Amino acid sequence: MELTGITLDFFDKRTCGLLPDLCFQWDIRYDELSDNEELLEYWQKHVDNIFKQTKNVVYVSNDNGRSLLYSADKDAIDIISKEFKDLNLQKITYEEIISSEPGVSHDYLA
């Protein structure tokens, strides 16, 4: 099954290229991206807003690692798109998430 949503990689410094305004104060020479409070707050705020509107998502939050928020539900995908309007939606298979991402926090398909 193919899902659509957002992946934010807190280990990959290229993530700042996607959201440069959130990395303005962050010092790439000294800090890990997972130390960027603005980026962490951005992610959590939008995830919280999405969960207020729908539970039809597969959510993975790997403690300061890669975080994923995907769905196969059209309404949920629209909500994700509106909340994360600065990011492009991506596609991933459900099997990829389950096989490669430990710690699925919320899985409406299970």
Coordinates of N, CA and C in Angstrom, one line a residue:
M1 N 0.8 -1.2 0.0 CA 0.0 0.0 0.0 C 0.9 1.2 0.0
E2 N 0.5 2.2 -0.8 CA 1.3 3.4 -0.9 C 0.7 4.5 0.0
L3 N 1.5 5.2 0.7 CA 1.1 6.3 1.6 C 1.7 7.6 1.1
T4 N 1.1 8.7 1.5 CA 1.6 10.0 1.1 C 1.7 10.8 2.4
G5 N 2.8 11.6 2.5 CA 3.0 12.4 3.7 C 4.4 13.1 3.7
I6 N 4.9 13.2 4.9 CA 6.1 14.0 5.2 C 7.1 13.2 6.0
T7 N 8.4 13.3 5.6 CA 9.5 12.8 6.4 C 10.4 14.0 6.7
L8 N 10.8 14.1 8.0 CA 11.8 15.1 8.4 C 12.9 14.3 9.1
D9 N 14.1 14.5 8.5 CA 15.3 13.8 9.0 C 16.1 14.7 9.9
F10 N 16.1 14.5 11.2 CA 16.9 15.3 12.1 C 18.4 14.9 12.1
F11 N 18.8 13.9 11.4 CA 20.2 13.6 11.3 C 20.8 14.1 10.0
D12 N 20.0 14.6 9.1 CA 20.5 15.0 7.8 C 20.5 16.5 7.7
K13 N 21.6 17.1 7.7 CA 21.7 18.6 7.7 C 21.1 19.3 6.5
R14 N 20.9 18.5 5.4 CA 20.2 19.0 4.2 C 18.7 19.4 4.5
T15 N 18.2 18.9 5.6 CA 16.8 19.3 6.0 C 16.7 20.8 6.1
C16 N 17.8 21.4 6.5 CA 17.7 22.9 6.7 C 17.5 23.6 5.3
G17 N 17.9 22.9 4.3 CA 17.6 23.5 2.9 C 16.1 23.5 2.6
L18 N 15.4 22.6 3.2 CA 13.9 22.6 3.0 C 13.2 23.7 3.8
L19 N 13.8 24.0 5.0 CA 13.2 25.0 5.9 C 14.2 25.9 6.4
P20 N 14.8 26.7 5.5 CA 16.0 27.6 5.9 C 15.7 28.6 7.0
D21 N 14.4 29.1 7.1 CA 14.1 30.1 8.1 C 14.3 29.5 9.5
L22 N 14.1 28.2 9.7 CA 14.2 27.5 11.0 C 15.6 27.2 11.3
C23 N 16.5 27.4 10.4 CA 17.9 27.1 10.7 C 18.8 28.4 10.8
F24 N 18.1 29.5 10.7 CA 18.8 30.8 10.7 C 19.7 31.0 12.0
Q25 N 19.2 30.6 13.1 CA 20.0 30.8 14.4 C 20.9 29.5 14.7
W26 N 20.6 28.5 14.0 CA 21.3 27.2 14.3 C 22.7 27.2 13.7
D27 N 23.7 26.8 14.5 CA 25.1 26.8 14.1 C 25.5 25.4 13.6
I28 N 25.6 25.2 12.3 CA 25.9 23.9 11.7 C 27.3 23.4 12.2
R29 N 28.2 24.3 12.5 CA 29.6 23.9 12.9 C 29.6 23.2 14.3
Y30 N 28.7 23.5 15.1 CA 28.8 23.0 16.5 C 27.7 22.2 17.0
D31 N 26.5 22.3 16.4 CA 25.3 21.6 16.9 C 24.8 20.6 16.0
E32 N 24.3 19.5 16.5 CA 23.6 18.5 15.8 C 22.2 19.1 15.4
L33 N 21.7 18.7 14.3 CA 20.4 19.2 13.8 C 19.3 18.9 14.8
S34 N 19.4 17.8 15.6 CA 18.5 17.5 16.6 C 18.5 18.4 17.8
D35 N 19.5 19.3 17.8 CA 19.5 20.4 18.8 C 18.8 21.6 18.4
N36 N 18.3 21.7 17.2 CA 17.7 22.9 16.7 C 16.2 22.9 17.2
E37 N 16.1 23.7 18.3 CA 14.8 23.9 18.9 C 13.7 24.4 18.0
E38 N 14.0 25.3 17.1 CA 13.0 25.9 16.2 C 12.4 24.8 15.3
L39 N 13.3 23.9 14.8 CA 12.9 22.8 13.9 C 12.1 21.8 14.7
L40 N 12.5 21.5 15.9 CA 11.7 20.5 16.7 C 10.4 21.1 17.0
E41 N 10.3 22.3 17.4 CA 9.0 22.9 17.7 C 8.1 23.0 16.5
Y42 N 8.7 23.3 15.3 CA 7.9 23.4 14.1 C 7.2 22.0 13.8
W43 N 8.0 21.0 13.9 CA 7.5 19.6 13.6 C 6.4 19.3 14.6
Q44 N 6.7 19.4 15.9 CA 5.8 19.0 17.0 C 4.5 19.8 16.9
K45 N 4.5 21.1 16.6 CA 3.3 21.9 16.5 C 2.4 21.4 15.4
H46 N 3.0 21.1 14.3 CA 2.2 20.7 13.1 C 1.6 19.3 13.3
V47 N 2.5 18.4 13.9 CA 2.0 17.1 14.2 C 0.8 17.1 15.2
D48 N 0.9 17.9 16.2 CA -0.2 18.1 17.2 C -1.4 18.6 16.5
N49 N -1.3 19.6 15.6 CA -2.4 20.1 14.9 C -3.1 19.1 14.0
I50 N -2.3 18.2 13.4 CA -2.8 17.2 12.6 C -3.6 16.2 13.4
F51 N -3.1 15.8 14.6 CA -3.8 14.8 15.4 C -5.1 15.4 16.0
K52 N -5.2 16.7 16.1 CA -6.4 17.3 16.6 C -7.5 17.2 15.5
Q53 N -7.1 17.0 14.2 CA -8.0 16.9 13.1 C -8.3 15.5 12.6
T54 N -7.3 14.6 12.8 CA -7.5 13.3 12.3 C -6.5 12.3 13.0
K55 N -6.9 11.1 13.1 CA -6.1 10.0 13.6 C -5.7 9.0 12.5
N56 N -6.1 9.3 11.3 CA -5.9 8.4 10.2 C -4.5 8.6 9.6
V57 N -3.5 8.5 10.4 CA -2.1 8.6 10.0 C -1.2 7.5 10.6
V58 N -0.2 7.3 9.9 CA 0.9 6.4 10.4 C 2.0 7.4 10.8
Y59 N 2.3 7.4 12.1 CA 3.3 8.4 12.7 C 4.4 7.7 13.3
V60 N 5.6 8.0 12.9 CA 6.8 7.5 13.5 C 7.7 8.6 14.0
S61 N 8.1 8.6 15.3 CA 9.0 9.6 15.8 C 10.1 8.9 16.5
N62 N 11.3 8.8 15.8 CA 12.5 8.2 16.3 C 13.3 9.2 17.0
D63 N 13.1 9.2 18.3 CA 13.8 10.1 19.3 C 15.0 10.8 18.6
N64 N 14.7 12.0 18.1 CA 15.7 12.9 17.5 C 16.3 12.3 16.2
G65 N 15.6 11.4 15.6 CA 16.1 10.9 14.3 C 15.1 11.3 13.2
R66 N 14.7 10.3 12.4 CA 13.8 10.5 11.3 C 12.4 10.5 11.9
S67 N 11.6 11.4 11.5 CA 10.2 11.4 11.9 C 9.3 11.4 10.6
L68 N 8.3 10.6 10.6 CA 7.5 10.4 9.5 C 6.0 10.5 9.9
L69 N 5.2 11.1 8.9 CA 3.8 11.3 9.1 C 3.1 11.0 7.8
Y70 N 2.5 9.9 7.6 CA 1.9 9.5 6.3 C 0.5 8.9 6.5
S71 N -0.2 8.9 5.4 CA -1.6 8.4 5.4 C -1.9 7.9 4.0
A72 N -2.9 7.0 3.9 CA -3.5 6.6 2.7 C -4.9 7.3 2.5
D73 N -5.4 7.9 3.6 CA -6.7 8.6 3.6 C -6.6 9.9 3.0
K74 N -7.5 10.2 2.0 CA -7.4 11.4 1.2 C -7.6 12.7 2.1
D75 N -8.5 12.6 3.0 CA -8.7 13.8 3.9 C -7.5 14.0 4.8
A76 N -6.9 13.0 5.3 CA -5.7 13.1 6.2 C -4.6 13.7 5.4
I77 N -4.4 13.2 4.1 CA -3.3 13.7 3.3 C -3.5 15.2 3.0
D78 N -4.8 15.6 2.8 CA -5.1 17.1 2.7 C -4.7 17.9 3.9
I79 N -5.0 17.3 5.1 CA -4.6 18.0 6.3 C -3.1 18.1 6.5
I80 N -2.4 17.0 6.2 CA -0.9 17.0 6.2 C -0.4 18.1 5.3
S81 N -0.9 18.1 4.1 CA -0.5 19.1 3.1 C -0.7 20.5 3.5
K82 N -1.8 20.8 4.1 CA -2.1 22.2 4.6 C -1.2 22.5 5.8
E83 N -1.0 21.6 6.7 CA -0.2 21.9 7.9 C 1.3 22.1 7.5
F84 N 1.8 21.2 6.6 CA 3.2 21.3 6.2 C 3.3 21.9 4.8
K85 N 2.7 23.1 4.6 CA 2.6 23.7 3.3 C 4.0 24.1 2.8
D86 N 5.0 24.2 3.6 CA 6.4 24.5 3.2 C 7.2 23.3 2.7
L87 N 6.6 22.1 2.8 CA 7.3 20.9 2.4 C 6.5 20.2 1.3
N88 N 7.2 19.5 0.5 CA 6.6 18.7 -0.6 C 6.2 17.4 0.0
L89 N 5.0 16.9 -0.3 CA 4.6 15.6 0.1 C 5.4 14.5 -0.7
Q90 N 5.6 13.4 0.0 CA 6.4 12.3 -0.6 C 5.5 11.1 -0.5
K91 N 5.9 10.1 -1.3 CA 5.2 8.8 -1.2 C 6.2 7.7 -0.7
I92 N 5.6 6.8 0.0 CA 6.4 5.7 0.6 C 5.4 4.5 0.7
T93 N 5.9 3.3 0.7 CA 5.0 2.2 0.9 C 4.9 1.9 2.4
Y94 N 3.8 1.3 2.7 CA 3.6 0.9 4.1 C 4.6 -0.1 4.5
E95 N 5.0 -1.0 3.7 CA 6.0 -2.0 4.0 C 7.3 -1.4 4.3
E96 N 7.7 -0.3 3.6 CA 9.0 0.4 3.9 C 9.0 0.9 5.3
I97 N 7.9 1.5 5.7 CA 7.8 2.1 7.0 C 7.9 1.0 8.1
I98 N 7.2 0.0 7.9 CA 7.1 -1.1 8.9 C 8.5 -1.8 9.0
S99 N 9.1 -2.0 7.9 CA 10.4 -2.8 7.9 C 11.6 -2.0 8.3
S100 N 11.6 -0.7 8.1 CA 12.8 0.1 8.3 C 12.7 1.1 9.5
E101 N 11.5 1.3 10.0 CA 11.3 2.3 11.1 C 10.8 1.7 12.4
P102 N 11.7 1.6 13.3 CA 11.3 1.1 14.6 C 10.5 2.1 15.4
G103 N 9.6 1.7 16.2 CA 8.9 2.7 17.1 C 7.8 3.4 16.4
V104 N 6.9 2.7 15.7 CA 5.7 3.4 15.1 C 4.9 3.8 16.2
S105 N 4.7 5.1 16.3 CA 4.0 5.7 17.5 C 2.5 5.6 17.3
H106 N 2.0 5.7 16.1 CA 0.6 5.7 15.8 C 0.4 5.0 14.4
D107 N -0.4 4.0 14.4 CA -0.6 3.3 13.1 C -2.1 3.0 12.9
Y108 N -2.8 3.8 12.2 CA -4.3 3.6 12.0 C -4.6 2.4 11.1
L109 N -3.6 1.9 10.4 CA -3.8 0.7 9.5 C -3.6 -0.6 10.3
A110 N -3.0 -0.6 11.4 CA -2.8 -1.8 12.2 C -4.0 -2.3 12.8

